[in-house]
Amino acid sequence: MEKTTQLYEGKAKKVYATADPNLVIVSYKDDATAFDGTKKGTIRGKGAVNNRMSNFLMGKLAAAGIPTHFVEELNDRETVVKKVEIVPLEVIIRNVSAGSFAKRYGVEEGIVFDEPTFEFSYKNDDLHDPLLNTSHALALHLATRQEIDTIRAMALKVNEVLRAFFAECGVRLIDFKLEFGRLADGTIVLADEISPDTCRFWDARTGEKLDKDRFRRDLGSVEEAYEEMMRRVFGAR
Ligand code: TMP
Ligand code: ASP
């Protein structure tokens, strides 16, 4: 499978067409941004870590019955995925307070929730990805009620599978962001990526942050955290 024309370039990935209209190739970059793209940098090796980790986790999720866009890993940075129309919702599941939740509601980070929270933001950079609820998403025709029900059920199932897996790796899954897509026939599948860019990972023993917060918050040892997560995930196989 080979790349033909570039279809899209995002902040962390490029997407290329292939000879098959139902398949595209994603290419992961080392570029990192935060705070709506206002903070920019490079995390050396990140593209390869995110590509390999995301593919591995999508495989675990597929084995647990969750349909995903994954087709085939081509090399360190490139993967063939099913072509989807991305549902413009950033779906966020939280097990423990952190980040924007802690800030918005004025609580400290680290509060363990009785049950996971589900929220979504409108994926729209110009509007800075505003938080929205189901009736807003329906009013804006971003997804149907049935699609939202499917997405919620799938996201909670993803949380169960990943939380159990990361616990085996000595990592607490604090929160994460998912994106879903529609195949040509309308089927909803898990898309985008699952990586230290899109999850918060805290070391189960020390509480050390092993994710993109090290970049967002200038904590140092950013590359080392991504590499450590690779060792945890692939070591636990
Ligand atoms: P938040 O606490 O900043 O809302 O982030 C919640 C989770 O979503 C966290 O694991 C990081 C991830 N995330 C993304 O993947 N992309 C984004 O643009 C943002 C803001 C968060
Ligand atoms: N990548 C996102 C941005 O640049 C935000 C983040 O992950 O913190 O806006």
Coordinates of N, CA and C and ligand atoms in Angstrom, one line a residue:
M1 N 0.9 -1.2 0.0 CA 0.0 0.0 0.0 C 0.9 1.2 0.0
E2 N 0.6 2.2 -0.9 CA 1.4 3.4 -1.0 C 0.6 4.7 -0.9
K3 N 1.3 5.7 -0.4 CA 0.6 7.0 -0.4 C 0.5 7.6 -1.7
T4 N -0.6 8.3 -2.0 CA -0.7 9.1 -3.2 C -0.7 10.5 -2.8
T5 N -1.8 11.2 -2.9 CA -1.8 12.7 -2.6 C -2.1 12.9 -1.1
Q6 N -1.5 14.0 -0.6 CA -1.8 14.4 0.8 C -3.2 15.0 0.8
L7 N -4.0 14.5 1.8 CA -5.4 14.9 1.9 C -5.5 16.0 2.9
Y8 N -4.7 15.9 4.0 CA -4.9 16.8 5.1 C -3.6 16.8 6.0
E9 N -3.4 17.9 6.6 CA -2.3 18.0 7.6 C -2.8 18.6 8.9
G10 N -2.8 17.8 9.9 CA -3.2 18.3 11.2 C -2.0 18.7 12.1
K11 N -2.3 18.9 13.4 CA -1.2 19.3 14.2 C -0.2 18.2 14.5
A12 N -0.7 17.0 14.6 CA 0.2 15.9 14.9 C 0.3 14.8 13.8
K13 N -0.5 14.9 12.8 CA -0.5 13.8 11.8 C -0.8 14.4 10.4
K14 N -0.3 13.6 9.4 CA -0.7 13.9 8.0 C -1.5 12.7 7.5
V15 N -2.5 13.0 6.6 CA -3.3 11.9 6.0 C -3.1 11.9 4.5
Y16 N -2.9 10.7 4.0 CA -2.6 10.6 2.5 C -3.7 9.7 1.9
A17 N -4.1 9.9 0.7 CA -4.9 9.0 -0.1 C -4.1 7.8 -0.5
T18 N -4.8 6.7 -0.9 CA -4.1 5.5 -1.4 C -4.9 5.2 -2.7
A19 N -4.5 4.1 -3.4 CA -5.2 3.7 -4.6 C -6.6 3.2 -4.2
D20 N -6.8 2.8 -3.0 CA -8.1 2.3 -2.5 C -8.9 3.4 -1.9
P21 N -10.1 3.8 -2.5 CA -10.8 4.9 -2.0 C -11.3 4.8 -0.5
N22 N -11.3 3.5 0.0 CA -11.8 3.3 1.4 C -10.7 3.3 2.4
L23 N -9.4 3.5 1.9 CA -8.3 3.4 2.8 C -7.4 4.7 2.7
V24 N -6.9 5.1 3.8 CA -5.9 6.2 3.8 C -4.7 5.8 4.7
I25 N -3.6 6.6 4.5 CA -2.4 6.3 5.3 C -2.2 7.5 6.2
V26 N -2.1 7.3 7.5 CA -1.8 8.4 8.4 C -0.3 8.3 8.7
S27 N 0.3 9.5 8.8 CA 1.7 9.6 9.1 C 1.9 10.5 10.3
Y28 N 2.5 9.9 11.4 CA 2.6 10.6 12.7 C 3.8 11.5 12.7
K29 N 3.6 12.7 13.1 CA 4.7 13.7 13.2 C 5.3 13.8 14.6
D30 N 6.5 14.4 14.8 CA 7.0 14.7 16.1 C 6.6 16.0 16.6
D31 N 5.8 16.8 15.8 CA 5.4 18.1 16.2 C 4.4 18.0 17.4
A32 N 4.5 18.9 18.3 CA 3.6 18.9 19.5 C 3.1 20.3 19.6
T33 N 1.8 20.4 19.9 CA 1.2 21.7 20.2 C 0.3 21.6 21.5
A34 N 0.0 22.7 22.1 CA -0.9 22.7 23.2 C -1.6 24.0 23.3
F35 N -2.6 24.1 24.1 CA -3.4 25.3 24.3 C -3.8 25.9 22.9
D36 N -4.5 25.0 22.1 CA -5.0 25.5 20.8 C -4.0 25.9 19.8
G37 N -2.9 25.2 19.9 CA -1.8 25.4 19.0 C -0.9 26.7 19.3
T38 N -1.2 27.3 20.4 CA -0.4 28.5 20.7 C 1.0 28.1 21.3
K39 N 1.1 27.0 21.9 CA 2.4 26.5 22.3 C 2.9 25.4 21.3
K40 N 4.1 25.6 20.8 CA 4.5 24.7 19.7 C 5.9 24.1 20.1
G41 N 6.1 22.9 19.7 CA 7.4 22.3 20.0 C 7.6 21.0 19.2
T42 N 8.7 20.3 19.5 CA 8.9 19.0 18.9 C 9.2 18.0 20.1
I43 N 8.7 16.8 20.0 CA 9.0 15.8 20.9 C 9.7 14.7 20.1
R44 N 11.0 14.6 20.2 CA 11.7 13.6 19.4 C 11.3 12.2 19.6
G45 N 10.9 11.5 18.5 CA 10.5 10.1 18.6 C 9.0 10.0 18.9
K46 N 8.3 11.1 19.1 CA 6.9 11.0 19.5 C 6.0 10.3 18.4
G47 N 6.3 10.6 17.2 CA 5.5 10.1 16.1 C 5.5 8.6 16.1
A48 N 6.7 8.0 16.3 CA 6.8 6.5 16.3 C 6.1 5.9 17.5
V49 N 6.3 6.6 18.7 CA 5.7 6.1 19.9 C 4.2 6.1 19.7
N50 N 3.6 7.2 19.3 CA 2.2 7.3 19.2 C 1.6 6.3 18.2
N51 N 2.3 6.2 17.0 CA 1.8 5.3 16.0 C 1.8 3.9 16.5
R52 N 2.9 3.4 17.1 CA 3.0 2.0 17.6 C 2.1 1.7 18.7
M53 N 2.0 2.7 19.7 CA 1.2 2.5 20.9 C -0.3 2.5 20.5
S54 N -0.7 3.4 19.7 CA -2.1 3.5 19.3 C -2.5 2.3 18.5
N55 N -1.7 1.8 17.6 CA -2.1 0.6 16.9 C -2.2 -0.6 17.8
F56 N -1.3 -0.7 18.7 CA -1.3 -1.8 19.7 C -2.6 -1.8 20.5
L57 N -2.9 -0.6 21.0 CA -4.1 -0.4 21.9 C -5.4 -0.7 21.1
M58 N -5.4 -0.2 19.8 CA -6.6 -0.4 19.0 C -6.8 -1.9 18.7
G59 N -5.7 -2.7 18.6 CA -5.8 -4.1 18.5 C -6.4 -4.7 19.7
K60 N -6.0 -4.3 20.9 CA -6.6 -4.8 22.1 C -8.1 -4.5 22.2
L61 N -8.5 -3.3 21.8 CA -9.9 -2.9 21.8 C -10.7 -3.7 20.8
A62 N -10.1 -3.9 19.6 CA -10.8 -4.7 18.6 C -11.1 -6.1 19.1
A63 N -10.1 -6.7 19.8 CA -10.3 -8.0 20.4 C -11.4 -8.0 21.5
A64 N -11.6 -6.8 22.1 CA -12.7 -6.7 23.1 C -14.0 -6.4 22.4
G65 N -14.1 -6.3 21.1 CA -15.3 -6.1 20.4 C -15.6 -4.7 20.0
I66 N -14.6 -3.8 20.1 CA -14.9 -2.4 19.7 C -14.3 -2.2 18.3
P67 N -15.2 -1.8 17.4 CA -14.7 -1.6 16.0 C -13.8 -0.4 15.9
T68 N -12.7 -0.5 15.2 CA -11.8 0.6 15.0 C -11.4 0.8 13.6
H69 N -10.7 1.9 13.3 CA -10.3 2.3 11.9 C -9.0 1.5 11.5
F70 N -8.4 0.9 12.5 CA -7.0 0.3 12.2 C -7.1 -0.8 11.1
V71 N -6.1 -0.8 10.2 CA -6.0 -1.8 9.2 C -4.6 -2.4 9.2
E72 N -3.5 -1.7 9.1 CA -2.2 -2.3 9.0 C -1.1 -1.2 9.3
E73 N -0.2 -1.6 10.2 CA 1.0 -0.7 10.5 C 2.0 -0.9 9.3
L74 N 2.4 0.1 8.7 CA 3.3 0.0 7.6 C 4.8 0.1 8.0
N75 N 5.0 1.0 8.9 CA 6.4 1.2 9.5 C 6.2 2.1 10.8
D76 N 7.4 2.5 11.3 CA 7.4 3.2 12.6 C 6.3 4.3 12.7
R77 N 6.2 5.1 11.6 CA 5.3 6.3 11.7 C 4.0 6.2 10.9
E78 N 3.9 5.2 10.0 CA 2.8 5.2 9.1 C 1.9 4.0 9.2
T79 N 0.6 4.2 9.1 CA -0.4 3.2 9.3 C -1.5 3.3 8.3
V80 N -2.0 2.2 7.8 CA -3.2 2.2 6.9 C -4.4 2.1 7.8
V81 N -5.3 3.1 7.6 CA -6.6 3.0 8.3 C -7.8 3.2 7.4
K82 N -8.9 2.8 7.9 CA -10.1 2.9 7.1 C -10.4 4.4 6.9
K83 N -10.9 4.8 5.8 CA -11.2 6.2 5.6 C -12.6 6.5 6.3
V84 N -12.6 7.5 7.1 CA -13.9 7.8 7.8 C -14.1 9.3 7.7
E85 N -15.4 9.6 7.9 CA -15.8 11.0 8.1 C -15.7 11.2 9.7
I86 N -14.9 12.1 10.1 CA -14.7 12.3 11.6 C -16.0 12.9 12.1
V87 N -16.5 12.4 13.2 CA -17.6 13.0 13.9 C -17.0 14.2 14.7
P88 N -17.4 15.4 14.5 CA -16.7 16.5 15.1 C -16.9 16.7 16.6
L89 N -16.7 15.6 17.3 CA -16.9 15.7 18.8 C -15.6 15.1 19.4
E90 N -15.0 15.8 20.4 CA -13.9 15.2 21.1 C -14.5 14.6 22.4
V91 N -14.4 13.3 22.4 CA -15.1 12.6 23.5 C -14.1 12.4 24.7
I92 N -14.4 12.9 25.8 CA -13.5 12.8 26.9 C -14.1 12.0 28.1
I93 N -13.3 11.0 28.5 CA -13.7 10.2 29.7 C -12.7 10.5 30.8
R94 N -13.2 10.6 32.0 CA -12.3 10.9 33.1 C -12.6 9.9 34.3
N95 N -11.5 9.4 34.8 CA -11.6 8.6 36.0 C -11.2 9.3 37.3
V96 N -10.4 10.3 37.1 CA -9.8 11.1 38.2 C -9.7 12.5 37.8
S97 N -9.9 13.5 38.7 CA -9.9 14.9 38.3 C -8.5 15.3 37.9
A98 N -8.5 16.1 36.8 CA -7.2 16.7 36.3 C -7.6 17.7 35.3
G99 N -6.5 18.4 34.8 CA -6.6 19.3 33.7 C -7.8 20.3 33.7
S100 N -8.6 20.3 32.6 CA -9.6 21.4 32.5 C -10.8 21.1 33.5
F101 N -11.0 19.8 33.9 CA -12.0 19.5 34.8 C -11.7 20.2 36.2
A102 N -10.4 20.0 36.6 CA -10.0 20.6 37.9 C -10.1 22.1 37.9
K103 N -9.7 22.7 36.7 CA -9.7 24.1 36.6 C -11.1 24.7 36.6
R104 N -12.0 24.0 35.7 CA -13.3 24.6 35.5 C -14.2 24.5 36.8
Y105 N -14.0 23.4 37.5 CA -14.9 23.2 38.7 C -14.2 23.6 40.0
G106 N -12.9 24.1 39.9 CA -12.2 24.6 41.1 C -11.9 23.5 42.1
V107 N -11.5 22.3 41.6 CA -11.1 21.3 42.6 C -9.7 20.9 42.3
E108 N -9.0 20.2 43.2 CA -7.7 19.8 43.0 C -7.6 18.6 42.0
E109 N -6.4 18.3 41.5 CA -6.3 17.1 40.7 C -6.1 15.9 41.6
G110 N -6.6 14.7 41.1 CA -6.3 13.5 41.8 C -7.5 13.0 42.6
I111 N -8.7 13.6 42.5 CA -9.9 13.1 43.1 C -10.4 11.9 42.3
V112 N -10.5 10.8 42.9 CA -11.0 9.6 42.2 C -12.5 9.6 42.1
F113 N -13.1 9.6 40.9 CA -14.5 9.6 40.8 C -15.2 8.3 41.1
D114 N -16.4 8.4 41.6 CA -17.2 7.2 41.9 C -17.4 6.4 40.6
E115 N -17.7 7.1 39.6 CA -17.9 6.5 38.3 C -17.3 7.4 37.2
P116 N -16.9 6.8 36.1 CA -16.2 7.7 35.1 C -17.2 8.8 34.6
T117 N -16.6 10.0 34.2 CA -17.4 11.0 33.6 C -17.3 10.9 32.1
F118 N -18.3 11.4 31.4 CA -18.3 11.5 30.0 C -18.7 12.9 29.6
E119 N -17.9 13.4 28.6 CA -18.2 14.8 28.2 C -17.8 14.9 26.7
F120 N -18.3 15.8 26.0 CA -17.7 16.1 24.7 C -17.5 17.6 24.4
S121 N -16.5 17.8 23.6 CA -16.3 19.2 23.1 C -16.6 19.2 21.6
Y122 N -17.0 20.3 21.1 CA -17.1 20.5 19.6 C -15.8 20.7 19.0
K123 N -15.4 19.8 18.1 CA -14.0 19.8 17.5 C -14.0 20.9 16.5
N124 N -13.6 22.1 16.9 CA -13.6 23.3 16.0 C -12.6 24.3 16.6
D125 N -11.4 24.3 15.9 CA -10.3 25.1 16.4 C -10.6 26.6 16.4
D126 N -11.4 27.1 15.5 CA -11.7 28.5 15.4 C -12.5 28.9 16.7
L127 N -13.3 28.0 17.2 CA -14.1 28.2 18.4 C -13.4 27.7 19.7
H128 N -12.2 27.2 19.5 CA -11.4 26.7 20.7 C -12.1 25.5 21.3
D129 N -12.7 24.6 20.5 CA -13.2 23.3 21.0 C -14.1 23.5 22.2
P130 N -15.2 24.2 22.1 CA -16.1 24.5 23.3 C -16.8 23.2 23.8
L131 N -16.9 23.1 25.1 CA -17.7 22.0 25.7 C -19.1 22.1 25.2
L132 N -19.7 21.0 25.0 CA -21.2 21.0 24.6 C -21.9 19.8 25.1
N133 N -23.2 19.9 25.3 CA -23.9 18.7 25.8 C -24.7 18.0 24.6
T134 N -25.4 16.9 24.9 CA -26.0 16.2 23.9 C -27.1 17.0 23.1
S135 N -27.9 17.8 23.8 CA -28.9 18.6 23.0 C -28.2 19.6 22.1
H136 N -27.1 20.2 22.6 CA -26.4 21.1 21.7 C -25.8 20.4 20.4
A137 N -25.3 19.2 20.6 CA -24.7 18.4 19.5 C -25.9 18.0 18.5
L138 N -27.0 17.7 19.1 CA -28.2 17.4 18.2 C -28.7 18.6 17.5
A139 N -28.7 19.7 18.2 CA -29.2 21.0 17.6 C -28.3 21.4 16.4
L140 N -27.0 21.1 16.6 CA -26.0 21.5 15.5 C -25.8 20.4 14.5
H141 N -26.6 19.3 14.6 CA -26.5 18.2 13.7 C -25.1 17.7 13.6
L142 N -24.4 17.6 14.7 CA -23.0 17.1 14.7 C -23.1 15.5 14.7
A143 N -24.1 15.0 15.2 CA -24.3 13.5 15.3 C -25.8 13.3 15.6
T144 N -26.3 12.1 15.3 CA -27.6 11.7 15.6 C -27.7 11.2 17.0
R145 N -28.9 11.1 17.6 CA -29.0 10.6 19.0 C -28.5 9.2 19.1
Q146 N -28.8 8.4 18.0 CA -28.4 7.0 18.0 C -26.8 7.0 17.9
E147 N -26.2 7.8 17.1 CA -24.7 7.9 17.1 C -24.2 8.3 18.4
I148 N -24.8 9.2 19.1 CA -24.3 9.7 20.4 C -24.4 8.5 21.4
D149 N -25.5 7.8 21.4 CA -25.6 6.6 22.3 C -24.6 5.6 22.0
T150 N -24.3 5.3 20.7 CA -23.3 4.4 20.4 C -21.9 4.8 20.8
I151 N -21.6 6.1 20.6 CA -20.3 6.7 21.0 C -20.1 6.6 22.5
R152 N -21.1 6.9 23.2 CA -21.0 6.9 24.7 C -20.7 5.5 25.2
A153 N -21.5 4.5 24.7 CA -21.3 3.1 25.1 C -19.9 2.6 24.7
M154 N -19.5 3.0 23.5 CA -18.1 2.5 23.1 C -17.1 3.2 23.9
A155 N -17.2 4.5 24.2 CA -16.2 5.2 25.0 C -16.0 4.6 26.4
L156 N -17.2 4.3 27.0 CA -17.1 3.7 28.4 C -16.5 2.3 28.3
K157 N -16.8 1.6 27.3 CA -16.2 0.2 27.1 C -14.6 0.4 26.9
V158 N -14.2 1.3 26.1 CA -12.8 1.6 25.9 C -12.1 1.9 27.2
N159 N -12.8 2.7 28.1 CA -12.3 3.0 29.4 C -12.0 1.7 30.2
E160 N -13.0 0.8 30.2 CA -12.9 -0.4 31.0 C -11.7 -1.2 30.5
V161 N -11.6 -1.4 29.2 CA -10.5 -2.2 28.6 C -9.2 -1.6 28.9
L162 N -9.0 -0.3 28.6 CA -7.7 0.4 28.8 C -7.3 0.5 30.2
R163 N -8.3 0.8 31.1 CA -8.0 1.0 32.5 C -7.4 -0.3 33.1
A164 N -8.0 -1.5 32.7 CA -7.5 -2.8 33.2 C -6.1 -3.0 32.6
F165 N -5.9 -2.7 31.3 CA -4.6 -3.0 30.7 C -3.5 -2.1 31.3
F166 N -3.8 -0.8 31.4 CA -2.7 0.0 32.0 C -2.4 -0.3 33.4
A167 N -3.4 -0.8 34.2 CA -3.1 -1.2 35.6 C -2.1 -2.3 35.6
E168 N -2.1 -3.2 34.6 CA -1.1 -4.3 34.5 C 0.3 -3.7 34.1
C169 N 0.3 -2.5 33.6 CA 1.6 -1.8 33.2 C 2.0 -0.9 34.3
G170 N 1.3 -0.9 35.5 CA 1.7 0.0 36.6 C 1.4 1.4 36.3
V171 N 0.3 1.7 35.5 CA 0.0 3.0 35.1 C -1.5 3.3 35.4
R172 N -1.8 4.5 36.0 CA -3.2 4.8 36.2 C -3.7 5.6 35.0
L173 N -4.8 5.2 34.4 CA -5.4 6.0 33.3 C -6.3 7.0 34.0
I174 N -5.9 8.3 33.9 CA -6.6 9.4 34.6 C -7.7 9.8 33.7
D175 N -7.4 10.2 32.5 CA -8.5 10.6 31.5 C -8.0 10.4 30.1
F176 N -8.8 10.6 29.1 CA -8.4 10.5 27.7 C -9.4 11.1 26.8
K177 N -9.0 11.3 25.6 CA -9.8 11.9 24.5 C -9.9 10.9 23.4
L178 N -11.1 10.6 22.9 CA -11.3 9.8 21.7 C -12.0 10.5 20.6
E179 N -11.8 10.1 19.4 CA -12.6 10.6 18.3 C -13.1 9.4 17.5
F180 N -14.3 9.6 17.0 CA -15.0 8.5 16.3 C -15.2 9.0 14.8
G181 N -15.4 8.0 13.9 CA -15.6 8.3 12.5 C -16.8 7.4 12.0
R182 N -17.3 7.9 10.9 CA -18.3 7.1 10.1 C -17.7 6.5 8.9
L183 N -17.9 5.2 8.7 CA -17.5 4.6 7.5 C -18.5 5.0 6.4
A184 N -18.2 4.6 5.1 CA -19.1 5.0 4.0 C -20.6 4.5 4.3
D185 N -20.7 3.4 5.0 CA -22.1 2.9 5.2 C -22.7 3.4 6.5
G186 N -22.0 4.4 7.1 CA -22.5 5.0 8.3 C -22.1 4.4 9.7
T187 N -21.5 3.2 9.6 CA -21.0 2.5 10.8 C -20.1 3.4 11.6
I188 N -20.3 3.5 12.9 CA -19.4 4.3 13.8 C -18.2 3.4 14.2
V189 N -17.0 3.9 14.0 CA -15.8 3.2 14.5 C -14.9 4.2 15.3
L190 N -14.1 3.6 16.1 CA -13.1 4.4 16.9 C -12.0 4.8 15.9
A191 N -11.6 6.1 15.9 CA -10.7 6.6 14.9 C -9.6 7.4 15.7
D192 N -8.8 8.2 15.0 CA -7.8 9.0 15.5 C -6.7 8.2 16.2
E193 N -6.3 8.6 17.4 CA -5.2 7.8 18.1 C -5.5 7.8 19.6
I194 N -4.8 6.8 20.2 CA -4.8 6.7 21.7 C -3.3 6.6 22.1
S195 N -2.8 7.7 22.7 CA -1.4 7.8 22.9 C -1.1 8.7 24.1
P196 N 0.2 8.9 24.5 CA 0.4 9.9 25.6 C 0.0 11.4 25.2
D197 N -0.3 11.6 23.9 CA -0.8 12.9 23.5 C -2.2 13.1 23.9
T198 N -3.0 12.0 24.0 CA -4.4 12.1 24.1 C -4.9 11.4 25.4
C199 N -4.0 11.0 26.3 CA -4.4 10.4 27.6 C -3.5 11.0 28.7
R200 N -4.0 11.0 29.9 CA -3.2 11.3 31.0 C -2.8 9.9 31.7
F201 N -1.5 9.7 31.9 CA -1.0 8.5 32.5 C -0.2 8.9 33.7
W202 N -0.5 8.4 34.9 CA 0.3 8.6 36.1 C 0.8 7.3 36.6
D203 N 2.1 7.3 36.9 CA 2.8 6.1 37.4 C 2.0 5.7 38.7
A204 N 1.6 4.4 38.7 CA 0.8 3.9 39.8 C 1.5 4.0 41.2
R205 N 2.8 3.9 41.2 CA 3.6 3.9 42.4 C 3.9 5.3 42.9
T206 N 4.5 6.1 41.9 CA 5.1 7.4 42.3 C 4.1 8.6 41.9
G207 N 3.2 8.4 41.1 CA 2.3 9.5 40.6 C 2.9 10.3 39.5
E208 N 4.1 10.0 39.1 CA 4.8 10.7 38.1 C 4.0 10.8 36.8
K209 N 3.9 12.0 36.2 CA 3.2 12.1 34.9 C 4.0 11.5 33.8
L210 N 3.3 10.7 33.0 CA 4.0 10.0 31.9 C 3.3 10.3 30.5
D211 N 3.0 11.6 30.3 CA 2.1 11.9 29.2 C 2.5 13.3 28.7
K212 N 1.7 13.9 27.8 CA 1.9 15.2 27.2 C 1.8 16.3 28.2
D213 N 1.3 16.1 29.4 CA 1.3 17.2 30.4 C 2.8 17.6 30.7
R214 N 3.7 16.7 30.5 CA 5.1 17.1 30.7 C 5.5 18.2 29.7
F215 N 5.0 18.2 28.5 CA 5.2 19.2 27.5 C 4.4 20.5 27.8
R216 N 3.0 20.2 28.0 CA 2.1 21.3 28.3 C 2.6 22.2 29.4
R217 N 3.1 21.5 30.5 CA 3.4 22.2 31.7 C 4.9 22.5 31.9
D218 N 5.7 22.2 30.9 CA 7.2 22.4 31.0 C 7.8 21.7 32.2
L219 N 7.4 20.4 32.3 CA 7.9 19.6 33.4 C 9.3 18.9 33.1
G220 N 9.7 19.0 31.9 CA 11.0 18.3 31.5 C 10.8 16.8 31.3
S221 N 11.9 16.2 30.8 CA 11.9 14.7 30.5 C 10.7 14.3 29.7
V222 N 10.4 15.1 28.7 CA 9.2 14.8 27.9 C 9.4 13.5 27.0
E223 N 10.6 13.5 26.3 CA 10.9 12.3 25.5 C 11.0 11.0 26.3
E224 N 11.6 11.2 27.5 CA 11.8 10.1 28.4 C 10.4 9.5 28.8
A225 N 9.5 10.4 29.0 CA 8.1 9.9 29.5 C 7.5 9.1 28.4
Y226 N 7.6 9.5 27.1 CA 7.0 8.8 26.0 C 7.7 7.4 25.9
E227 N 9.0 7.4 26.0 CA 9.7 6.2 25.9 C 9.4 5.2 27.1
E228 N 9.2 5.8 28.3 CA 8.8 4.9 29.4 C 7.5 4.3 29.2
M229 N 6.5 5.1 28.6 CA 5.2 4.5 28.3 C 5.3 3.4 27.3
M230 N 6.2 3.5 26.3 CA 6.4 2.4 25.3 C 6.9 1.2 26.0
R231 N 7.9 1.3 27.0 CA 8.4 0.2 27.7 C 7.3 -0.5 28.5
R232 N 6.5 0.3 29.2 CA 5.4 -0.2 30.0 C 4.4 -1.0 29.1
V233 N 4.0 -0.4 28.0 CA 3.0 -1.1 27.2 C 3.5 -2.3 26.5
F234 N 4.7 -2.2 25.9 CA 5.2 -3.4 25.1 C 5.9 -4.4 26.0
G235 N 6.3 -3.9 27.2 CA 6.9 -4.9 28.2 C 5.8 -5.7 28.8
A236 N 4.5 -5.2 28.8 CA 3.5 -6.0 29.5 C 2.8 -7.0 28.5
R237 N 3.3 -7.1 27.3 CA 2.7 -7.9 26.3 C 2.9 -9.4 26.6
Ligands
TMP1 P1 -8.4 18.4 29.5 O1 -8.4 18.1 31.0 O2 -7.4 19.5 29.1 O3 -9.8 18.7 29.0 O4 -8.0 17.1 28.7 C1 -8.7 15.9 28.9 C2 -7.9 14.8 28.2 O5 -8.0 15.0 26.8 C3 -6.4 14.6 28.5 O6 -6.1 13.3 28.6 C4 -5.8 15.2 27.3 C5 -6.8 15.0 26.2 N1 -6.8 16.1 25.2 C6 -6.5 15.9 23.9 O7 -6.3 14.8 23.5 N2 -6.6 16.9 23.0 C7 -6.9 18.2 23.4 O8 -7.0 19.1 22.5 C8 -7.2 18.4 24.7 C9 -7.5 19.8 25.2 C10 -7.1 17.4 25.6
ASP2 N1 -3.1 19.5 20.9 C1 -4.0 20.5 21.3 C2 -3.7 21.8 20.8 O1 -2.7 22.2 20.2 C3 -4.1 20.6 22.8 C4 -3.5 19.7 23.8 O2 -3.3 18.5 23.5 O3 -3.3 20.2 24.9 O4 -4.6 22.7 20.9

